[in-house]
CSV table of C-alpha atoms in Angstrom, one decimal:
chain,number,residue,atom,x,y,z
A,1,UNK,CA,-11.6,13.6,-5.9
A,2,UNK,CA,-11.7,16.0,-3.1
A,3,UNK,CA,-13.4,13.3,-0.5
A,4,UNK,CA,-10.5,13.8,2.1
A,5,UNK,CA,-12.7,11.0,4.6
A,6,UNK,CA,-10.1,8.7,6.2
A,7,UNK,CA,-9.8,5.6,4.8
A,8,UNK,CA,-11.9,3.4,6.4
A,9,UNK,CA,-14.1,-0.6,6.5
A,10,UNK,CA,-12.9,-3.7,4.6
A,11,UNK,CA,-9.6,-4.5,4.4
A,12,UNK,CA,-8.8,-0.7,3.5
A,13,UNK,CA,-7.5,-0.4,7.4
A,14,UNK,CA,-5.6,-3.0,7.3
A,15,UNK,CA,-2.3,-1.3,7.1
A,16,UNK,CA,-1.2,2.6,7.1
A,17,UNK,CA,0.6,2.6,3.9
A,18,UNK,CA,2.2,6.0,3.4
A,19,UNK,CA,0.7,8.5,1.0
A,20,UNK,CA,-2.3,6.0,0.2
A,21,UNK,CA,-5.4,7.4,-1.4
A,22,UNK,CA,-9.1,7.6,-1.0
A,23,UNK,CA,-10.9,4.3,-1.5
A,24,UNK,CA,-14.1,6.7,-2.4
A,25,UNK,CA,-11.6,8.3,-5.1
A,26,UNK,CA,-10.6,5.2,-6.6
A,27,UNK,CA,-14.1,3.7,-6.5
A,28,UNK,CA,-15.3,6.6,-8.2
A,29,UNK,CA,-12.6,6.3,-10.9
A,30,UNK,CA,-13.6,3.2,-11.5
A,31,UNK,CA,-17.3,3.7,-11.9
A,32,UNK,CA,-16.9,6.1,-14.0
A,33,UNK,CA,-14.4,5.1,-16.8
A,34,UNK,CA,-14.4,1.5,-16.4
A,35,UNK,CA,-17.5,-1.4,-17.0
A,36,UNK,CA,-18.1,-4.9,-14.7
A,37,UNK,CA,-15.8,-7.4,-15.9
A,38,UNK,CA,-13.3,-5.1,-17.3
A,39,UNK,CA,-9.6,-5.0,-16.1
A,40,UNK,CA,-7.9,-2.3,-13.7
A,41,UNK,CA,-4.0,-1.7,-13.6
A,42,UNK,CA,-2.3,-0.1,-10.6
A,43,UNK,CA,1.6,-0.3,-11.7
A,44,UNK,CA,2.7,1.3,-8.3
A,45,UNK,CA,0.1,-0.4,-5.9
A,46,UNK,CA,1.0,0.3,-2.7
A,47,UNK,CA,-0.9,-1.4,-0.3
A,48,UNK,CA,-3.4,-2.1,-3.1
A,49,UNK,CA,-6.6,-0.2,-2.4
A,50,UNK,CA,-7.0,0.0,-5.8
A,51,UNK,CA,-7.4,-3.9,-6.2
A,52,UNK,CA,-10.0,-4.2,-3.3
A,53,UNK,CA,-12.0,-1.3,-4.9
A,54,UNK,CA,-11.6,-3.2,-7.9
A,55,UNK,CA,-12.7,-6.7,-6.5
A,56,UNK,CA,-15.8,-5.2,-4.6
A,57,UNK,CA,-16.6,-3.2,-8.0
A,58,UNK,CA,-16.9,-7.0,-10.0
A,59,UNK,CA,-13.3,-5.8,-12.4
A,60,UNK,CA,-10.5,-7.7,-12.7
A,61,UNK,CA,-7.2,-6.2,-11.3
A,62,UNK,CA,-3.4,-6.0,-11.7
A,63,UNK,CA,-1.4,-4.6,-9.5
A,64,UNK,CA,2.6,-4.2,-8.9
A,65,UNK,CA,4.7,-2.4,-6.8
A,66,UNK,CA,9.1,-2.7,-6.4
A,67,UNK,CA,8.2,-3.0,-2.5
A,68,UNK,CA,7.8,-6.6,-1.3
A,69,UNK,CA,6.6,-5.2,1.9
A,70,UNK,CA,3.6,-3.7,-0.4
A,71,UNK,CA,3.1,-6.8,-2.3
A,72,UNK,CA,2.8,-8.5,0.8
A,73,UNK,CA,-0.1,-6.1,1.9
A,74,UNK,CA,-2.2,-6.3,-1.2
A,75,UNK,CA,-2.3,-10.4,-1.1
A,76,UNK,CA,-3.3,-10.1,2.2
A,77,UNK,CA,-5.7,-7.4,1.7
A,78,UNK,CA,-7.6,-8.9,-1.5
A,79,UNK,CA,-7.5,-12.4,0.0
A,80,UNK,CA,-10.8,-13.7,1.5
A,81,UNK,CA,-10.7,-16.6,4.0
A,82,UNK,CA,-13.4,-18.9,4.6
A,83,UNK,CA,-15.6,-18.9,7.5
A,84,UNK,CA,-14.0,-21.8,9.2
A,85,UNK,CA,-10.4,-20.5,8.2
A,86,UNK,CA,-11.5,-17.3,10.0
A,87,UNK,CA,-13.3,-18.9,13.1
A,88,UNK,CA,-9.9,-21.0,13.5
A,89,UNK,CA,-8.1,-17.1,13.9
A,90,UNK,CA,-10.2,-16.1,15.9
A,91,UNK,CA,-9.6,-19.6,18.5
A,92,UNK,CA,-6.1,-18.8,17.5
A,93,UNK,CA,-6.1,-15.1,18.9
A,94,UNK,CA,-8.2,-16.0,21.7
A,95,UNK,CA,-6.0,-18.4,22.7
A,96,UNK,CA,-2.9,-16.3,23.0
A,97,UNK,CA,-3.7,-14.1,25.5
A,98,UNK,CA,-4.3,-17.4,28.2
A,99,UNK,CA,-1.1,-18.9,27.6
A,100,UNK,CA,1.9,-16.2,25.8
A,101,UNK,CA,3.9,-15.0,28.7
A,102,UNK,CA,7.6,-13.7,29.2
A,103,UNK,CA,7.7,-14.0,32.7
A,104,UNK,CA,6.8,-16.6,35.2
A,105,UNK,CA,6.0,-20.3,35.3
A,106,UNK,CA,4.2,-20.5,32.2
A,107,UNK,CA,7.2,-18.2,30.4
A,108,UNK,CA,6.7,-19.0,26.4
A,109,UNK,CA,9.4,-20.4,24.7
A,110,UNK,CA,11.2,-16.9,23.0
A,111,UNK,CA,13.2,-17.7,19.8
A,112,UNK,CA,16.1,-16.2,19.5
A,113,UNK,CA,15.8,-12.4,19.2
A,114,UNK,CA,18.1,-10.3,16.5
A,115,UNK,CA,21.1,-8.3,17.8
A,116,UNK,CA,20.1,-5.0,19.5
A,117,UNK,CA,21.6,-3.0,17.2
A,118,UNK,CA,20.4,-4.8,14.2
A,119,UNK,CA,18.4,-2.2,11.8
A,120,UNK,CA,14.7,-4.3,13.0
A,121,UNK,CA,15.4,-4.3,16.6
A,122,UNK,CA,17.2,-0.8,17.4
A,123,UNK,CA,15.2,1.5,20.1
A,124,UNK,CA,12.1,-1.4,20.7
A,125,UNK,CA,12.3,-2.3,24.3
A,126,UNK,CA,13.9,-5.9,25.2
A,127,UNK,CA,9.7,-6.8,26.4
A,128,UNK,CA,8.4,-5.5,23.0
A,129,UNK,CA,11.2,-7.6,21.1
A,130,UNK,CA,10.0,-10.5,22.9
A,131,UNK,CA,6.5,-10.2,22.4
A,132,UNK,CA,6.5,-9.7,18.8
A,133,UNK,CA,9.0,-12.4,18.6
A,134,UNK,CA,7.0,-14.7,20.3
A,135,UNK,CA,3.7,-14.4,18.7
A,136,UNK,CA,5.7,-14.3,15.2
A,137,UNK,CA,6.4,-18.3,16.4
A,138,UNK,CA,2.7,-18.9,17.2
A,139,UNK,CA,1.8,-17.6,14.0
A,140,UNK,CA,3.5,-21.0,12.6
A,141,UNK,CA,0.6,-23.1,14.0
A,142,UNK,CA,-1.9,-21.6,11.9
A,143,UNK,CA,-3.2,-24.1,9.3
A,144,UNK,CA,-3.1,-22.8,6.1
A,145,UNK,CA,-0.9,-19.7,4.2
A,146,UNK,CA,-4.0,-17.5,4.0
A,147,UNK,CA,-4.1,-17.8,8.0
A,148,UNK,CA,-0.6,-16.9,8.4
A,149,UNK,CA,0.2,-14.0,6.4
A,150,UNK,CA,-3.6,-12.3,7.9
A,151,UNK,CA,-2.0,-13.0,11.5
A,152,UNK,CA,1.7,-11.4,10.4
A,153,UNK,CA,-0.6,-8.7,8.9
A,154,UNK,CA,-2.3,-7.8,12.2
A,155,UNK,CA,0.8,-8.3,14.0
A,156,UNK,CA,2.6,-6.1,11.7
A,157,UNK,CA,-0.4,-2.9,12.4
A,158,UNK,CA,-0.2,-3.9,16.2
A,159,UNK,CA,3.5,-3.2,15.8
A,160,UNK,CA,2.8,0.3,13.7
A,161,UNK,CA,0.5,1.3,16.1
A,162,UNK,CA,3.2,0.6,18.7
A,163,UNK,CA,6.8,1.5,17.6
A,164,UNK,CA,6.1,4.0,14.7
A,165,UNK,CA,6.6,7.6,15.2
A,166,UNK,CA,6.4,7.2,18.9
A,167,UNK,CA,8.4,7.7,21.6
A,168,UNK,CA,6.5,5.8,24.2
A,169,UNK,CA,5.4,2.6,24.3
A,170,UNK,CA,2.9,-0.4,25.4
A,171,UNK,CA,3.7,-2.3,28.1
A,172,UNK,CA,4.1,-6.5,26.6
A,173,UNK,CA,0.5,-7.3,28.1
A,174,UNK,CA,-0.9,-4.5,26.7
A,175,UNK,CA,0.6,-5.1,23.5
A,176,UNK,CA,-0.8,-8.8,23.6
A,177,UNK,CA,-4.0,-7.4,23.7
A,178,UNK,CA,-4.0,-4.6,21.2
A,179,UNK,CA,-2.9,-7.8,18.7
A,180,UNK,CA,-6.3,-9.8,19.6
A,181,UNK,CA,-8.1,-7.0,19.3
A,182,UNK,CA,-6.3,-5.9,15.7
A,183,UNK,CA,-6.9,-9.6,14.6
A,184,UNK,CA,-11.2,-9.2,15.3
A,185,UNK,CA,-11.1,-6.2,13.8
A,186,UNK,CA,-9.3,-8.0,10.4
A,187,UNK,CA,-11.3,-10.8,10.9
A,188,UNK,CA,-14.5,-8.2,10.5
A,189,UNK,CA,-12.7,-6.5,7.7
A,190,UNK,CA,-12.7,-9.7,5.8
A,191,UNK,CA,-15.9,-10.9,6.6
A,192,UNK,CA,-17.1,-7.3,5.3
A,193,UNK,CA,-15.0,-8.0,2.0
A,194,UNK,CA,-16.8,-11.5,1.8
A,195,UNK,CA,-20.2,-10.6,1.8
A,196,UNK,CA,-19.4,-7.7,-0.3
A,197,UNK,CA,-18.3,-10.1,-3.0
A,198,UNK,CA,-20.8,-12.4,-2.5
A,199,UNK,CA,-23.8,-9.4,-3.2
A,200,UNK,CA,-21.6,-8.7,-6.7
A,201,UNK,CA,-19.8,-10.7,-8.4
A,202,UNK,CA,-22.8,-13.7,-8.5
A,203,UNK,CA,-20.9,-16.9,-7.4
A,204,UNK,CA,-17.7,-15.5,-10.1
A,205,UNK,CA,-15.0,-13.9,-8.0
A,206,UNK,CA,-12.7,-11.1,-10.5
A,207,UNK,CA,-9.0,-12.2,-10.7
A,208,UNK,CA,-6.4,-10.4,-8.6
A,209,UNK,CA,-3.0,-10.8,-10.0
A,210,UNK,CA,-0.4,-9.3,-7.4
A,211,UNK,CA,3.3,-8.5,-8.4
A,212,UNK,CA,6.4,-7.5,-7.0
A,213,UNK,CA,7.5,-6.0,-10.3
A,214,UNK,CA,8.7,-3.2,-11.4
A,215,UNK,CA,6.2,-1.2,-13.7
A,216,UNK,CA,8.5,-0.6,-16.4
A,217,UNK,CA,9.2,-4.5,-16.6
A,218,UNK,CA,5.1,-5.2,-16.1
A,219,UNK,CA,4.3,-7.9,-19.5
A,220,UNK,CA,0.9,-9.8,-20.6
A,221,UNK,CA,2.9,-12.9,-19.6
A,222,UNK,CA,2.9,-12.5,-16.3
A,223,UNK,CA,-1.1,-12.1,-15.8
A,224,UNK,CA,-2.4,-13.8,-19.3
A,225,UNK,CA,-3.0,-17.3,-18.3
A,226,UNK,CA,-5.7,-15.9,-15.2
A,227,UNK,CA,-7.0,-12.4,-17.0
A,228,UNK,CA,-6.7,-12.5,-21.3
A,229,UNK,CA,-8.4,-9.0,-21.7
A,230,UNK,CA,-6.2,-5.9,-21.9
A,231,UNK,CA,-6.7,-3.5,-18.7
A,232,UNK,CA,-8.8,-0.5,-20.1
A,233,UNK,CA,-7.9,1.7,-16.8
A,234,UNK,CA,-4.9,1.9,-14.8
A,235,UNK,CA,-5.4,4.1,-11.7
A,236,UNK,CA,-2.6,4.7,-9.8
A,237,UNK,CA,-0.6,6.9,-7.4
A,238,UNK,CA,3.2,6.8,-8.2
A,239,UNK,CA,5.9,8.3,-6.0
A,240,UNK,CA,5.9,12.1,-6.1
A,241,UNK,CA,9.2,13.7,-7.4
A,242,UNK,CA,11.5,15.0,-4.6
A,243,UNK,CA,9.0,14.1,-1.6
A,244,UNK,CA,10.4,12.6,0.9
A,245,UNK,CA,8.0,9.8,2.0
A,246,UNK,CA,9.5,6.8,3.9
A,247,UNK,CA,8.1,3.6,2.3
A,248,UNK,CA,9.9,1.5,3.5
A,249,UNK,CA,10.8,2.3,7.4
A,250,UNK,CA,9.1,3.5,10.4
A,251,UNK,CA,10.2,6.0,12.7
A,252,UNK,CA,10.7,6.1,16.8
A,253,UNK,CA,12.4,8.0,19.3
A,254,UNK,CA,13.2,11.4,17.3
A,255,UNK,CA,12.7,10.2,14.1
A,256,UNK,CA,15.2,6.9,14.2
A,257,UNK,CA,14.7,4.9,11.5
A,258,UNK,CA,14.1,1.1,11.5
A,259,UNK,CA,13.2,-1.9,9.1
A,260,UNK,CA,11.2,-3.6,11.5
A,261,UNK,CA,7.9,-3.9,8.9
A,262,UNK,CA,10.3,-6.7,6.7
A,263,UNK,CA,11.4,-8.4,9.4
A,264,UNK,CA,7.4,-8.9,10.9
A,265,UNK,CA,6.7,-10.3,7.6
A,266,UNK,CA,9.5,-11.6,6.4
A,267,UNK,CA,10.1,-9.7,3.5
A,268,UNK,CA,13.9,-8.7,1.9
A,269,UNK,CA,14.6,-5.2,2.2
A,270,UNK,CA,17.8,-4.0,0.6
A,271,UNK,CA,17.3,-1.5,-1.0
A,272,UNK,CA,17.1,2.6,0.2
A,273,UNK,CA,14.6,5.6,0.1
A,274,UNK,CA,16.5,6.7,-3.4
A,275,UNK,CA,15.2,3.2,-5.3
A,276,UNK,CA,11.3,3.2,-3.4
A,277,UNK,CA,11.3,7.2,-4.7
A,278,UNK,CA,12.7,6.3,-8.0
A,279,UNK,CA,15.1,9.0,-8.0
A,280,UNK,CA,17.2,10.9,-4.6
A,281,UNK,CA,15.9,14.3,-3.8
A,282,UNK,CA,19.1,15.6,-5.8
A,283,UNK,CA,18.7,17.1,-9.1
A,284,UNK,CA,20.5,13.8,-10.9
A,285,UNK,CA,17.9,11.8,-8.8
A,286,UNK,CA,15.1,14.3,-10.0
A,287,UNK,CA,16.4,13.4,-13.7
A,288,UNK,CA,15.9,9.7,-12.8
A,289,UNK,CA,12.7,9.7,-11.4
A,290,UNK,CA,11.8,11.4,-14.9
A,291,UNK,CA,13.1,8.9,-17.1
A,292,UNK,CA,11.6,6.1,-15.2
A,293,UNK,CA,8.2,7.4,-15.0
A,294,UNK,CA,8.5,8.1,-18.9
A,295,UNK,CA,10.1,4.3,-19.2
A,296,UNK,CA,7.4,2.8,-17.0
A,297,UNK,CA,4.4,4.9,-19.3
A,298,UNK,CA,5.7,3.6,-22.4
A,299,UNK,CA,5.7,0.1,-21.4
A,300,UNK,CA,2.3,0.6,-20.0
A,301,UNK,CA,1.4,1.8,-23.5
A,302,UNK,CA,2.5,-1.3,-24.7
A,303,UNK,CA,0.2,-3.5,-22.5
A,304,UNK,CA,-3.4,-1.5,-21.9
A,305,UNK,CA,-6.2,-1.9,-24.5
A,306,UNK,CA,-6.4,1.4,-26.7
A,307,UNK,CA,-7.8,4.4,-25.9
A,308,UNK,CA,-7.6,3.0,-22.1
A,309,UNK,CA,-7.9,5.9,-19.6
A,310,UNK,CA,-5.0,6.9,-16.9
A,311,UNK,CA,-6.3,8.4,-13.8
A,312,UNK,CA,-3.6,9.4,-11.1
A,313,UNK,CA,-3.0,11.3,-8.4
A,314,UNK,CA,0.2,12.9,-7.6
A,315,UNK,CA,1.6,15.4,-5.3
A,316,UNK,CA,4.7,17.4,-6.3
A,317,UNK,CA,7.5,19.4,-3.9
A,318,UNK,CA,8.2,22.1,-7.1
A,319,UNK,CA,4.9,22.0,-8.8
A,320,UNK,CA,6.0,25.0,-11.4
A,321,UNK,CA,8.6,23.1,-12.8
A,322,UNK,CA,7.8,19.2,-11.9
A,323,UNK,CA,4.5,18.9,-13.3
A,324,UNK,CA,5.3,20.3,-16.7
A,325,UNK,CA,8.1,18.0,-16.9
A,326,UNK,CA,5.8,14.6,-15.9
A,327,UNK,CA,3.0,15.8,-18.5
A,328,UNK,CA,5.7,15.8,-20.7
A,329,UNK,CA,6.6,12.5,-19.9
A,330,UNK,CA,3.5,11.1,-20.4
A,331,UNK,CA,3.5,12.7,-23.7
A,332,UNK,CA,6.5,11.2,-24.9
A,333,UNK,CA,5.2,7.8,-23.1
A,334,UNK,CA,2.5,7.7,-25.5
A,335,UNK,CA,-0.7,9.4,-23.3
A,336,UNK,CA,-2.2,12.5,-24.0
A,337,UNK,CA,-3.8,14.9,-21.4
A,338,UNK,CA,-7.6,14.9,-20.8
A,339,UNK,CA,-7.9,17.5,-18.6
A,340,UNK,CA,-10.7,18.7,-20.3
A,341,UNK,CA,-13.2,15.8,-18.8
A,342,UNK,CA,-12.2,16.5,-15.4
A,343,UNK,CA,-10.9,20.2,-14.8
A,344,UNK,CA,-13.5,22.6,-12.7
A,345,UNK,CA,-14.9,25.1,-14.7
A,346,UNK,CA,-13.9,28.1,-12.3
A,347,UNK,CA,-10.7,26.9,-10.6
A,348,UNK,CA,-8.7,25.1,-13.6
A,349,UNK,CA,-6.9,21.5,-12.5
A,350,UNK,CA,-8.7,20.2,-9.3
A,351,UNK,CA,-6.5,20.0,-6.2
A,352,UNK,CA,-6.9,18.5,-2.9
A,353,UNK,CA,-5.4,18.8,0.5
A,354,UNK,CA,-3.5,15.3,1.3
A,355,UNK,CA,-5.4,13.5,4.1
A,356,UNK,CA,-3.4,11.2,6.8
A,357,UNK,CA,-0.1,12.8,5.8
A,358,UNK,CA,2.5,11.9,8.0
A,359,UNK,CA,4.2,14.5,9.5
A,360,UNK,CA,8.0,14.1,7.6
A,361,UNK,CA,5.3,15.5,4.6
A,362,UNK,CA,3.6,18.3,6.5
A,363,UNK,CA,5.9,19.5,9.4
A,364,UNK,CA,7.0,22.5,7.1
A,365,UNK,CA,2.9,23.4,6.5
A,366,UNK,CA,1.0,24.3,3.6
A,367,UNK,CA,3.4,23.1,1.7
A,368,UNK,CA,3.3,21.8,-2.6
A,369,UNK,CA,3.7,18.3,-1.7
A,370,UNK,CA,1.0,18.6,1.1
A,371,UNK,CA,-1.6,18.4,-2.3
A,372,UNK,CA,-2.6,16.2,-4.3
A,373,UNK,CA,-3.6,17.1,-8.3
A,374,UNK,CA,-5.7,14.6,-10.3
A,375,UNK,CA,-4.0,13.7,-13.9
A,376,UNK,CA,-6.2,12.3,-16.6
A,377,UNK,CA,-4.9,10.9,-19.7
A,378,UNK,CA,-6.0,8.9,-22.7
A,379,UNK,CA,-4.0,6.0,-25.1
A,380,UNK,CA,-3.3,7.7,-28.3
């Protein structure tokens, strides 16, 4: 629990998902309250660390999350390629850098680039526009979906790396390079991944079922015909109650806020910070996040074997009033407290300082929702 090591080999770097936990956290979790061939729920995935420390652990795993730009992450991230499929990326990548060029006689053909002032687009320079336009083209030549949506993955951390919460930028030949060098280092991560699974799971890969759903609406149906057991865990880390984390956007040039992650991947994005957050940082919206966390609970109740464990980790702006409130929730869900198998002896609940926060989470300091508190509960 308190491991505060950055996240790190696989295809845990594969993306900087805000307010993503520990993969040593989640591994423990599962290790300790969960047995090979059993089923792990994550109802708010996030990029899905949870399902590659699932797959690598030999469980089955179901995960879901409202955000398609998170769904989108945890395919990619829990999908191994072949060898050949990976050599052709790597010719792919290689390639680039002889022949994509904005200027001169071997220009690349540039498709046609959103309005400056669309939401994607505003504050990137025209030459980073072009870039990432042009290699989102190339990605089209890859041969099969796997291929694809690895390459919009590694252009989509080139462009973090580049545009978010910045205020300078690459040059487009720099840029070009970073994304070769991003796509080896994926490349790696899966090949890691690979022979991971290959050491555990004995020629039988676990099932990963992804969603884009949200948890209150999560039924057997949509996972049965792949995984017929009942999940037995669900470790998660839902949105934290009045925290303002930006799911959804990045941020350049004094905080500006753009949507350029959905248009990388081409993902729909319509929604705003209130929906990701379940709730506005308003007291009505505080009230909301409440009742869905309690709505969301009870339908998990409805799908987990009994007496399955819920290990979460949560982070809370008014802890004094907030976390009495979401243990009541869970009570009325259907999930009693266990706090007895996990609280220290001498200091009560166990808390941890949040690693990797970004800085719209710790600009103000030590504050509440700058840590973490670990939540165990039980099926009644």
């Amino acid at each position: 629990m308190r491991n505060t090591a950055p996240t790190q080999g696989l295809t845990h770097t594969f993306y900087k998902y805000p307010a993503r936990f520990s993969p040593a956290f989640v591994r423990a979790a599962i290790t300790e309250f969960s047995q090979p061939g059993d089923v792990i729920l994550d109802p708010f995935m996030g990029s899905g660390t949870s399902l590659v420390e699932a797959l690598i652990s030999d469980r089955h795993a179901i995960g879901s999350d409202i955000n398609t730009l998170a769904h989108f992450l945890a395919q990619v991230k829990t999908t191994p390629l072949s060898s050949l499929e990976c050599d052709e990326v790597a010719h792919w990548a290689a390639s680039i850098g002889t022949y994509l060029r904005l200027s001169g006689p071997q220009r690349s053909v540039i498709p046609p680039l959103p309005p400056a002032d669309d939401p994607s687009q505003r504050g990137i320079p025209r030459s980073l526009r072009q870039i990432i336009a042009a290699i989102r083209a190339e990605i089209s030549h890859l041969s099969t979906s796997g291929q694809r949506q690895l390459a919009r993955c590694a252009l989509l951390r080139t462009s973090q790396s580049a545009l978010d919460c910045t205020t300078t930028f690459p040059s487009a030949p720099l840029f070009r390079e970073q994304f070769v060098e991003t796509v080896n280092l994926m490349l790696k991560g899966l090949e890691e991944l690979r022979s991971m699974l290959d050491t555990t799971s004995h020629g039988v890969r676990p099932q990963i079922i992804c969603l884009n759903v949200p948890a209150q609406n999560l039924q057997p149906a949509l996972w049965e015909l792949s995984i017929k057991q009942k999940p037995t865990l669900i470790v998660t880390s839902p949105p934290y109650p009045s925290v303002h984390v930006l799911y959804h956007r990045w941020q350049i040039k004094s905080r500006r806020e753009i949507t350029t992650p959905y248009w990388i991947t081409d993902q729909l994005d319509g929604h705003g910070e209130a929906y990701y957050m379940m709730g506005s940082r308003t007291p009505t919206g505080l009230d909301n996040y409440f009742r869905t966390i309690e709505a969301s609970f009870a339908r998990l109740y409805q799908v987990v074997a009994e007496e399955a464990f819920v290990v979460q980790l949560l982070a809370f702006s008014h802890i004094d009033t907030q976390l009495p409130r979401y243990l009541v929730a869970m009570e009325r869900a259907g999930f009693e407290e266990c706090a007895h198998l996990i609280e220290d002896e001498h200091t009560g609940r166990i808390w941890r300082r949040v690693p990797l926060r970004r800085w719209y989470a710790t600009y103000q300091g030590n504050t509440p929702s700058s840590h973490e508190v670990l939540l165990l509960h039980r099926r009644r």
